[in-house]
Coordinates of C-alpha atoms and ligand atoms in Angstrom, one line a residue:
X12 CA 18.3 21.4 19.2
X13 CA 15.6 23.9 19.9
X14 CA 12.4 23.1 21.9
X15 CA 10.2 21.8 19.3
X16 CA 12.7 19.6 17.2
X17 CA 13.1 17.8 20.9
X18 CA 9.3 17.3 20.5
X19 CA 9.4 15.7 17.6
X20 CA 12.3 13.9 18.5
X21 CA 10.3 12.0 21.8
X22 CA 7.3 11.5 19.9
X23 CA 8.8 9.3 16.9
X24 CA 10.8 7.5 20.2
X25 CA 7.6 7.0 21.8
X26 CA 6.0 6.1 19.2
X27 CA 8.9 3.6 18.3
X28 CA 8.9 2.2 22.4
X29 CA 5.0 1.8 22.3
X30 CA 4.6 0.1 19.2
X31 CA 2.5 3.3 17.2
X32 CA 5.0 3.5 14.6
X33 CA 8.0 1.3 13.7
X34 CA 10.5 2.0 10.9
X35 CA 9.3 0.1 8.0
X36 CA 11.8 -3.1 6.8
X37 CA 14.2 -2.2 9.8
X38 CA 16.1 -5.4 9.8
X39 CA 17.4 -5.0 6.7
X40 CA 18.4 -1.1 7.0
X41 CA 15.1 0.2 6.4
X42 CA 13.5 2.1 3.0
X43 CA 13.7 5.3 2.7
X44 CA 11.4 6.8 4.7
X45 CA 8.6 4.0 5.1
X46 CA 6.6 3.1 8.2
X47 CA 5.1 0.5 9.5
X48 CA 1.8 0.9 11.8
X49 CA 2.4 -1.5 15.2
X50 CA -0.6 -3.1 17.6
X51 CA -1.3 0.4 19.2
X52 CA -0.7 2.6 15.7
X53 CA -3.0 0.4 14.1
X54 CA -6.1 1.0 16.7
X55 CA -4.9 4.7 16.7
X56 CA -5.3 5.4 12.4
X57 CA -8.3 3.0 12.5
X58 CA -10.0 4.8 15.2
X59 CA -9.2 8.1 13.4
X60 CA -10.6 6.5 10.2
X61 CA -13.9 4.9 11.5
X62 CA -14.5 8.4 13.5
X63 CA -14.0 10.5 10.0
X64 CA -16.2 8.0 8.5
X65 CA -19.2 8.0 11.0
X66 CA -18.7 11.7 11.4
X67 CA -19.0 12.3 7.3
X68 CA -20.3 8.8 5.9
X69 CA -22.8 7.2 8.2
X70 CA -24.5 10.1 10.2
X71 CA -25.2 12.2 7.0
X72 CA -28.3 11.4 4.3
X73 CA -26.1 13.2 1.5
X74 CA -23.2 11.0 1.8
X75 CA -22.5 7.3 0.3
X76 CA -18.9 5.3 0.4
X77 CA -16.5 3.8 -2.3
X78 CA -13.6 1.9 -2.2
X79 CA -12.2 1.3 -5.4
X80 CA -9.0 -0.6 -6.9
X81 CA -5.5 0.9 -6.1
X82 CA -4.4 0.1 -10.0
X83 CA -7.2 2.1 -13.0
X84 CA -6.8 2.0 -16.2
X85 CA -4.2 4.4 -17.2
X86 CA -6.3 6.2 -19.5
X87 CA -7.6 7.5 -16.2
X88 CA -4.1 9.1 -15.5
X89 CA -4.0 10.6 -19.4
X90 CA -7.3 12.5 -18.7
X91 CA -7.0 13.2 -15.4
X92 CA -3.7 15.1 -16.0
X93 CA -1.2 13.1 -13.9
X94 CA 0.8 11.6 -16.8
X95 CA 1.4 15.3 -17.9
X96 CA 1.9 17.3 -14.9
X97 CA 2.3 15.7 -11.6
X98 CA 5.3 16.6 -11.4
X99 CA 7.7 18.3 -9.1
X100 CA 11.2 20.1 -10.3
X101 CA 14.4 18.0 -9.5
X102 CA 17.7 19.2 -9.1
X103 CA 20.8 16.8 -8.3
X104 CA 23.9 18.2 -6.4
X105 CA 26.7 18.4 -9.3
X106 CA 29.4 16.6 -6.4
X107 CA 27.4 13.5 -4.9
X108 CA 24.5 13.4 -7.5
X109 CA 21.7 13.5 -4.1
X110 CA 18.3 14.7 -5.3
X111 CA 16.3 17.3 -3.8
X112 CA 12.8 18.8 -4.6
X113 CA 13.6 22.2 -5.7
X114 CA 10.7 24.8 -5.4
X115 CA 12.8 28.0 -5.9
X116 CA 10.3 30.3 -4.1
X117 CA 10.6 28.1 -1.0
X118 CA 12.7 29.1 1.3
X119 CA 13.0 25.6 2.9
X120 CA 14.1 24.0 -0.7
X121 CA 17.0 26.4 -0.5
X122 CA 18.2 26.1 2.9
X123 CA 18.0 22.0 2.1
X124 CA 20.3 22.6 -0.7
X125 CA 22.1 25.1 1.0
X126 CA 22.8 22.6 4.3
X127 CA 23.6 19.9 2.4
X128 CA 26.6 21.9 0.3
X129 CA 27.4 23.0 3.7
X130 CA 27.9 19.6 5.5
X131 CA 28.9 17.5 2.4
X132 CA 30.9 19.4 0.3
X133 CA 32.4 22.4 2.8
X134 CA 35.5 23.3 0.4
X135 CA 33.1 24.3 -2.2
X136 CA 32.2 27.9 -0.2
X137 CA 35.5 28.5 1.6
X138 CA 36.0 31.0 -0.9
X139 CA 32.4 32.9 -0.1
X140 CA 33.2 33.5 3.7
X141 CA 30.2 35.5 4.1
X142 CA 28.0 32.6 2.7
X143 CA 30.1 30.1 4.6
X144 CA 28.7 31.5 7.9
X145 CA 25.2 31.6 6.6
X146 CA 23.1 29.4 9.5
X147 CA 19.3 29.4 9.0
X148 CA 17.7 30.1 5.4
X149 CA 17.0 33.8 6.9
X150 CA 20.9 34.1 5.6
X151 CA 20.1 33.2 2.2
X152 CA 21.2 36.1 -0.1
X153 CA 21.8 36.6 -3.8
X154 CA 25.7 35.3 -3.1
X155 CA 24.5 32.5 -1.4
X156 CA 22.0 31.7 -4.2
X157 CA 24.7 31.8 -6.4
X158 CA 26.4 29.1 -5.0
X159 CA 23.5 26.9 -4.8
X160 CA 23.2 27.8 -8.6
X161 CA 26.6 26.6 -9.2
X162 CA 26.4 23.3 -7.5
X163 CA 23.4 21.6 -8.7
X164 CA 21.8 21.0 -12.2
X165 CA 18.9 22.7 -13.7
X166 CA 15.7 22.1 -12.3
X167 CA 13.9 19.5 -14.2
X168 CA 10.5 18.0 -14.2
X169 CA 10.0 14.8 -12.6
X170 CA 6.7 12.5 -12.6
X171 CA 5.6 11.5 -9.2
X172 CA 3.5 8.9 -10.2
X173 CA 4.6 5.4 -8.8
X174 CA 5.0 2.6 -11.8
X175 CA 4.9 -1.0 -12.4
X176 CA 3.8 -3.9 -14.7
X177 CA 0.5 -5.6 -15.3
X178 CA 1.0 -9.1 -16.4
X179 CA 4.1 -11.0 -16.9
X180 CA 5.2 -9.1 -20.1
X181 CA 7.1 -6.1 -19.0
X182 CA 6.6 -3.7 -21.7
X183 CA 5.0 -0.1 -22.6
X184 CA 1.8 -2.0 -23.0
X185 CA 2.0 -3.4 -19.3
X186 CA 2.6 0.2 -17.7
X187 CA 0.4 0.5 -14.9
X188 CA 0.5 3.5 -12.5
X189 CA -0.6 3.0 -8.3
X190 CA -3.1 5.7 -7.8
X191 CA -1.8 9.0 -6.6
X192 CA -4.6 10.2 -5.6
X193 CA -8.2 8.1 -4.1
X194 CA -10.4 10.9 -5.7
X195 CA -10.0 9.9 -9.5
X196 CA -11.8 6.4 -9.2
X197 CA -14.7 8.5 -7.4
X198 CA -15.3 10.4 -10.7
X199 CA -14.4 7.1 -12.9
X200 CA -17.3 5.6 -10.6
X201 CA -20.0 8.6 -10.4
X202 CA -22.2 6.8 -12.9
X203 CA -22.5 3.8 -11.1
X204 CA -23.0 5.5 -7.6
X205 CA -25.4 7.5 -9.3
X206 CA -27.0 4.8 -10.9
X207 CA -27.1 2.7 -7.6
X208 CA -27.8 5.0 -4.9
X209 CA -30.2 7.2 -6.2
X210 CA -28.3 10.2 -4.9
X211 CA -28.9 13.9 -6.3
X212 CA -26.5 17.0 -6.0
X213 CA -25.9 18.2 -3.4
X214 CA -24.4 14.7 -2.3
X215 CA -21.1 13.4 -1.5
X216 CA -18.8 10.1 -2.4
X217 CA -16.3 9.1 0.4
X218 CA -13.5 6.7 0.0
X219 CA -10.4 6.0 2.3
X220 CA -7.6 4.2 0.6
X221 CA -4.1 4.0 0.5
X222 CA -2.1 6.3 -2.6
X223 CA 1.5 6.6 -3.7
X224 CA 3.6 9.5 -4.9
X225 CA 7.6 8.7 -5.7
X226 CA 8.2 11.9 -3.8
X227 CA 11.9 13.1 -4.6
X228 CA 12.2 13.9 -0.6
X229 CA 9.9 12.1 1.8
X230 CA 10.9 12.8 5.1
X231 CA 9.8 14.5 8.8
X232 CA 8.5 11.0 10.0
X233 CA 5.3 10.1 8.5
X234 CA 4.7 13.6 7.3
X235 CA 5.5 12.9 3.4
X236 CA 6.1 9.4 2.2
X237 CA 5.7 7.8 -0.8
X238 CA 2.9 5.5 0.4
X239 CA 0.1 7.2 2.4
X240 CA -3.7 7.2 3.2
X241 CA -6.0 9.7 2.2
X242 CA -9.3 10.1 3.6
X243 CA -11.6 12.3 0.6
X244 CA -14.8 13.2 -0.5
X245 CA -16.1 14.4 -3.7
X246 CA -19.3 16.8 -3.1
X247 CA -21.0 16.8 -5.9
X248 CA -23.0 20.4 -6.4
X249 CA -26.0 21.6 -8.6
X250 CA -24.2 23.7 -11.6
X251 CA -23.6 27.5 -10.0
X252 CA -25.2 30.2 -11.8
X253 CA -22.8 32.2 -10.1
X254 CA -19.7 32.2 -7.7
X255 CA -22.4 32.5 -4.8
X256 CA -23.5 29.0 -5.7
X257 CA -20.3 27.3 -4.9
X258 CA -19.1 29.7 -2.4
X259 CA -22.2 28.8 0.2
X260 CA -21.0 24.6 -0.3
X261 CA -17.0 25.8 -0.1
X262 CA -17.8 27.8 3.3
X263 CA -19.8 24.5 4.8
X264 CA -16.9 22.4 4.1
X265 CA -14.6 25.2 5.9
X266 CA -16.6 24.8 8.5
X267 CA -16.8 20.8 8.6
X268 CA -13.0 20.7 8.4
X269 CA -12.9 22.7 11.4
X270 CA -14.9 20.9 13.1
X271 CA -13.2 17.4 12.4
X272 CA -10.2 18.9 13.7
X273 CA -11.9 19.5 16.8
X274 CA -13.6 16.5 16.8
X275 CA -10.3 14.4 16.3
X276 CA -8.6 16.3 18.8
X277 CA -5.8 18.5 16.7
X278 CA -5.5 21.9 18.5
X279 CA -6.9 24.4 16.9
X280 CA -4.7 26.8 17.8
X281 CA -1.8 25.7 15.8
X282 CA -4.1 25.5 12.7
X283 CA -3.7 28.0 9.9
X284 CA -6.0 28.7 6.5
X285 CA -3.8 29.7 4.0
X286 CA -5.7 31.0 0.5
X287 CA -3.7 29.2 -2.2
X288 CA -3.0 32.1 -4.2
X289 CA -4.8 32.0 -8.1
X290 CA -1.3 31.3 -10.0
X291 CA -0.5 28.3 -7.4
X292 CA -3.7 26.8 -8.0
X293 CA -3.5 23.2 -9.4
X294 CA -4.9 23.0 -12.9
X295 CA -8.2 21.5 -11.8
X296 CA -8.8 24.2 -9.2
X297 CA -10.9 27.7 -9.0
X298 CA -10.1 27.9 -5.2
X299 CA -7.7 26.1 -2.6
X300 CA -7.5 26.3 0.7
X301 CA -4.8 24.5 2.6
X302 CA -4.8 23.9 6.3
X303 CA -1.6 24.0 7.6
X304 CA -0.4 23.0 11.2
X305 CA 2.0 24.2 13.5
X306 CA 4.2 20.8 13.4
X307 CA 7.5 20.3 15.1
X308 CA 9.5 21.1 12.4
X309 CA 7.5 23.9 10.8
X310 CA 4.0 25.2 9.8
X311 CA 3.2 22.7 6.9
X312 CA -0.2 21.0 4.8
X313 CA -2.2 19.1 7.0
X314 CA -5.4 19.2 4.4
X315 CA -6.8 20.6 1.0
X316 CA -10.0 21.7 0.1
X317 CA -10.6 22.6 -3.6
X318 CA -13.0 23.6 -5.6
X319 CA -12.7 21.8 -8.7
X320 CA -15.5 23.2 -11.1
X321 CA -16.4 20.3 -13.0
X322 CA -12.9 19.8 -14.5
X323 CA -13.2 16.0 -13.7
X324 CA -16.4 14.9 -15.2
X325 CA -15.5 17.1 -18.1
X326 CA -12.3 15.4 -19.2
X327 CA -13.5 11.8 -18.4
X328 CA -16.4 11.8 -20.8
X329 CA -14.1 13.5 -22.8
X330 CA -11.5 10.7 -22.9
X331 CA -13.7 7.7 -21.9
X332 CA -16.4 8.7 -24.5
X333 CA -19.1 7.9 -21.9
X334 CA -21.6 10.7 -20.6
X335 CA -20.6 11.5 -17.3
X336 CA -23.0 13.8 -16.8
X337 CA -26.2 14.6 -14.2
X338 CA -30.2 14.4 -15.5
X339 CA -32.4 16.1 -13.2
X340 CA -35.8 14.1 -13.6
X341 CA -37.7 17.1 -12.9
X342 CA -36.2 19.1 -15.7
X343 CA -34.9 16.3 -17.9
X344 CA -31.9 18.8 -18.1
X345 CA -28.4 17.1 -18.4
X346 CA -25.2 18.6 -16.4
X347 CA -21.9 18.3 -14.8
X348 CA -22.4 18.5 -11.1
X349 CA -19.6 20.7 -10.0
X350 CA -17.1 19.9 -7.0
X351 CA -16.0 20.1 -3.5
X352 CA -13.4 18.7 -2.5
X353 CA -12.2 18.1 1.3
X354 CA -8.5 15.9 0.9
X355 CA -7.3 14.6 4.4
X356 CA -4.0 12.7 4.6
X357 CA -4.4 10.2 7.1
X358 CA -1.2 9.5 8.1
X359 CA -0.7 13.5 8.5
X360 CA -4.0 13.5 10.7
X361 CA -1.9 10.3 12.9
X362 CA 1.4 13.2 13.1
X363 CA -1.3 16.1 14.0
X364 CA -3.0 14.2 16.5
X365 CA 0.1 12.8 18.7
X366 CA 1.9 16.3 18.1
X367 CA -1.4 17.8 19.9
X368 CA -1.6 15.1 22.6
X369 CA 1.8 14.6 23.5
X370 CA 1.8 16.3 27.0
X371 CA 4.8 16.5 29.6
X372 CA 3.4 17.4 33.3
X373 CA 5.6 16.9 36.3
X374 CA 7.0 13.1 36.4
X375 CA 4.7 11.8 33.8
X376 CA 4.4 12.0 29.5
X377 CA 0.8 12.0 28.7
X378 CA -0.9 11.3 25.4
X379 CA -4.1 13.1 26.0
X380 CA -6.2 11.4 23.0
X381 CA -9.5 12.2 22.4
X382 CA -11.3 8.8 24.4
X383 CA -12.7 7.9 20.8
X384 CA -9.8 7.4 19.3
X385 CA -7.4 6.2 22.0
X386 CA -5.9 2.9 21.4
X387 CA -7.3 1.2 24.6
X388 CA -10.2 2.7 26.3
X389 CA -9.4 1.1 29.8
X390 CA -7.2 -1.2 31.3
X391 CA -7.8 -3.4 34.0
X392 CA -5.2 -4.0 37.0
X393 CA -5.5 -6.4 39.6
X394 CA -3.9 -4.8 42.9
X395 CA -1.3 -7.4 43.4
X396 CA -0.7 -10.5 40.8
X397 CA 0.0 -13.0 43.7
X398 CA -3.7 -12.9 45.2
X399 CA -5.5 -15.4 42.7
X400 CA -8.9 -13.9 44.1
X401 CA -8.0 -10.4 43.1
X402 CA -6.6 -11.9 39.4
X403 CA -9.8 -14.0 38.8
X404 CA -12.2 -10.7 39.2
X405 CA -10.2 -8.7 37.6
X406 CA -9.5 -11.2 34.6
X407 CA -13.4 -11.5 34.9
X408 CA -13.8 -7.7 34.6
X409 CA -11.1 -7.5 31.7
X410 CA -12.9 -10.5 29.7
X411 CA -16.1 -8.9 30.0
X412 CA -15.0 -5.3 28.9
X413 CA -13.2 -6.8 25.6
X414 CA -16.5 -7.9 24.2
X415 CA -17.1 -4.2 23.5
X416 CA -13.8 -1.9 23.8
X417 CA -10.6 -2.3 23.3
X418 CA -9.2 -3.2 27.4
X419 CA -5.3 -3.3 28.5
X420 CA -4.2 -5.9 31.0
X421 CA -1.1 -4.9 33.5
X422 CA -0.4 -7.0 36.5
X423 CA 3.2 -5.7 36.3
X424 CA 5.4 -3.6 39.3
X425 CA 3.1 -1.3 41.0
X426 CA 0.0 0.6 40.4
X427 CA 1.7 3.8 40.1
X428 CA 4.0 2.0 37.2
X429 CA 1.1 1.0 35.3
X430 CA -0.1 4.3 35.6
X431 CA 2.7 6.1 33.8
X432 CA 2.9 3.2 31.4
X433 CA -1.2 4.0 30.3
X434 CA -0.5 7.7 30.3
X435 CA 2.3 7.5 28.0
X436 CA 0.2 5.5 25.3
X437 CA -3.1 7.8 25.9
X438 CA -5.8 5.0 27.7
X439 CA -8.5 7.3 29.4
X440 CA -9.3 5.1 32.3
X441 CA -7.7 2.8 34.6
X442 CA -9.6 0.2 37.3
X443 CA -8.1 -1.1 39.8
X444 CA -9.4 -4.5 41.4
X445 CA -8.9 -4.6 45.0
X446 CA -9.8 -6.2 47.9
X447 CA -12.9 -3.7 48.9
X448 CA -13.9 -4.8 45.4
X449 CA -14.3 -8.5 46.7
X450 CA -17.2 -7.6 49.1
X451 CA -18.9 -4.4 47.9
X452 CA -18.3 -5.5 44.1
X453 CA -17.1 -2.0 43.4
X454 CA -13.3 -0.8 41.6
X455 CA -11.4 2.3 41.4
X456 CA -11.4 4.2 38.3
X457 CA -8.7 6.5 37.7
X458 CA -8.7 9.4 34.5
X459 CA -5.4 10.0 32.8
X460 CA -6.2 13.5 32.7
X461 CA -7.3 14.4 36.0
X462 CA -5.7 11.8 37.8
X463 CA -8.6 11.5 39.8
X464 CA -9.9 8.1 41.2
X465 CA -13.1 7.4 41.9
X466 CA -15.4 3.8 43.1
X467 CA -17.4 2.8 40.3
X468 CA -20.1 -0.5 40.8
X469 CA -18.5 -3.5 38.3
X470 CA -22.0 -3.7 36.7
X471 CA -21.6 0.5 35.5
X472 CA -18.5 0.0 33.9
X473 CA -20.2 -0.6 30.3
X474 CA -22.2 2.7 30.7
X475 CA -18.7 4.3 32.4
X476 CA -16.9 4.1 29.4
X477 CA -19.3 4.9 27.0
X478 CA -20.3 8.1 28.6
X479 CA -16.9 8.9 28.3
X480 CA -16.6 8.2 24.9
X481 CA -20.1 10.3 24.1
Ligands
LIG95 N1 -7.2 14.8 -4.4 C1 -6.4 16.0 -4.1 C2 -5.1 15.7 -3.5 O1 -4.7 14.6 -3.5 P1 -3.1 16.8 -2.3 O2 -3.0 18.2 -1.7 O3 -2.1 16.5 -3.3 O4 -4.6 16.8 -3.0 C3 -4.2 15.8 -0.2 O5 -3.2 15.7 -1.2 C4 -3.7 15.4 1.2 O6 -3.1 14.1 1.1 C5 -2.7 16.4 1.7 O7 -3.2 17.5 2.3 C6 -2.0 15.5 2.8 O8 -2.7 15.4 3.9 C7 -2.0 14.1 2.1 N2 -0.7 13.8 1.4 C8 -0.3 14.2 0.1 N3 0.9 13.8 -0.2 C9 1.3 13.1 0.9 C10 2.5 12.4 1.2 N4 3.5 12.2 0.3 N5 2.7 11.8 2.4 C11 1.6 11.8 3.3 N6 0.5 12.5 3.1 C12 0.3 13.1 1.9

């Protein structure tokens, strides 16, 4: 196991221990690839969520928020273009019938295929001893390929979109799809917003919300499942006369991104812009750029930003028969606003974040989270747990702090022990209550990342914190 897949391996542990991330429906063997947020994962993606939302939603005039229903109409779906061409090519081994997700100019498709023929059905290359030997998709040659050829089916399209029934009749009829996406009901709802906000391009709808894909290989922890959260906005933009006109909104939201990953604390070192080249594009884009990151397992999508033209308005009022469109009072002229659009998984910015944090120095792991989105912001220690007087200021201390941040309690082994126990879950600040603090009414504070400790007055500790949070 090389360096990395280690990493990856410690954080899903950690995150397991600590209660970030549990497998979901464990007791009864699991489901393929679900997860299930605990007590400290929770404040860890809502943190991230109310930060992205503050960041885009509340502290910009050009910015308003949806939240729309999971199930639409699945007209929606027709017009959109899911129902035709979400899809993904399948091919199924010809031995054990296992899917895969075949994308035969990937290189990582292949070596899947090519690893599983190797550990499940071995006898099957004995006679290729030069492919037989093949480690590491770098090996893959035309022989190879031919044997991968001659073990699975045909690729074949398959729908991602996730199913079920309306109603109690379970018919055609009742076919209902859950939303793959959070950014169609912002186009089914730019009327209303329109209507009801009073917004003109250039402004944006935001919406965070859950979205399911039956992907034909979830996997690498919370990186692809088949339920996720999505974080996206649709920036609406006067009609370009020209590709200058877009360009100018595209290279803002370039920068934003960059930004937000600053902001959340991803490094931005192991972030790469790739230029999704034109014949790649998805059939609603003119331009895509994905940002990948450097994860354990490989450099991989962390976000999407596409310009969309207005394909979207377009094929609703098309289908829906309702005008979809823009009047500028000024002019009285009538127009498809054109679109931005930045697409952030969340539980992909949850993987980024604790892949960037997770730190090993010396003796002690250390998550170092940004302070504003770390689960606890401080915990609070009495010295020793047999001295009521210490207990009773430093419950005091605790109770008081709750009212505005989220506050640890540890009264458990020694102080050095709680330490290591706050580091490996990411709190920024740890007091102490001892018995100095009895007379002069002061505690330590000690920072995860320096390690320093310092004596802060009790009465600070409000402004402490939030300084550190600022
Ligand atoms: N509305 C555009 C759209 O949905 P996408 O590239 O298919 O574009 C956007 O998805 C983002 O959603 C991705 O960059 C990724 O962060 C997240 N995402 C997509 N599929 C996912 C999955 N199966 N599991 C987790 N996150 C996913």
């Amino acid at each position: 196991m090389n360096k990395e897949e280690n990493k990856m391996e410690k954080i899903v542990s950690l995150a397991k221990q600590r209660g970030f991330i549990y497998p979901g429906s464990e007791i009864y063997g699991g489901l393929q690839n679900s997860w299930d947020y605990g007590p400290l994962g929770v404040e860890l993606k809502n943190n991230i969520k109310q930060l992205w939302w503050k960041n885009f939603v509340q502290s910009r005039d050009d910015m308003v928020g949806l939240d729309a229903a999971l199930i639409m109409n699945p007209k929606v779906w027709e017009a959109s273009g899911h129902i035709a061409g979400f899809t993904d090519p399948l091919v199924e081994c010809e031995r054990c019938h296992e899917r895969f997700r075949c994308d035969p100019d990937s290189d990582e498709s292949t070596k899947e295929m090519f690893d599983h023929i190797l550990n499940k059905h071995p006898e099957t290359i004995k006679s290729h001893p030069k492919a037989s030997q093949s480690t590491g998709f770098k090996l893959i040659d035309e022989e190879t390929k031919e044997i991968i050829k001659k073990n699975y089916t045909e690729p074949k399209n398959f729908n991602l979109m996730l199913k079920t029934f309306l109603g109690p009749v379970e018919d055609e009829a009742s076919v209902v799809y859950f939303r793959p996406e959070t950014a169609q009901a912002i186009f089914v709802d730019f009327k209303n917003v329109l209507q009801t906000s009073r917004k003109t391009p250039p402004f944006g709808i935001a919406q965070i919300g859950k979205a399911f894909r039956n992907e034909i290989t979830p996997g690498n922890f919370i990186f692809r499942t088949r339920e996720f959260e999505q974080m996206e906005i649709e920036y609406f933009i006067p009609e370009p006369k020209s590709d200058k006109d877009w360009e100018k909104y595209f290279d803002e939201w370039v920068k934003n991104l960059h930004e937000w990953i600053n902001l959340v604390g991803i490094d931005k070192d192991k972030i790469h812009e790739l230029d999704v080249p034109k014949d790649e594009l998805a059939h609603y884009s003119k331009k895509t750029i994905d940002f990948e990151f450097d994860f354990p397992f490989g450099k991989d999508e962390l976000y999407g930003l596409a310009y969309r033209t207005d394909f979207d308005l377009k094929t609703h009022e098309k289908h829906s028969g309702e005008n979809t469109k823009f009047r500028d009072q000024q002019t009285n002229e009538e127009y498809w606003p054109h679109v931005i659009e930045p697409s952030l998984g969340v539980d992909r910015t949850v993987l980024a974040v604790l892949c960037s944090a997770y730190t090993e120095e010396n003796d002690r792991v250390v998550l170092k989270l940004k302070p504003e989105i770390a689960p606890y912001k401080v915990a609070v220690f009495p010295l020793m747990r047999n001295k009521p007087e210490l207990v009773k200021l430093a419950r005091e201390i605790y109770d008081n702090l709750r009212k505005d941040f989220m506050v640890a309690w540890d009264d458990r082994g020694n102080v050095g022990k709680r330490y290591y126990s706050q580091d490996q879950i990411g709190t920024p600040s740890c007091i102490t209550v001892d018995f100095d603090s009895l007379e002069d009414k002061t505690v330590t504070i000690r920072d995860r990342d320096t390690m320093k400790q310092e004596r802060v007055k009790i009465e600070e500790l409000g402004d402490y914190l939030r300084d550190k949070m600022s």
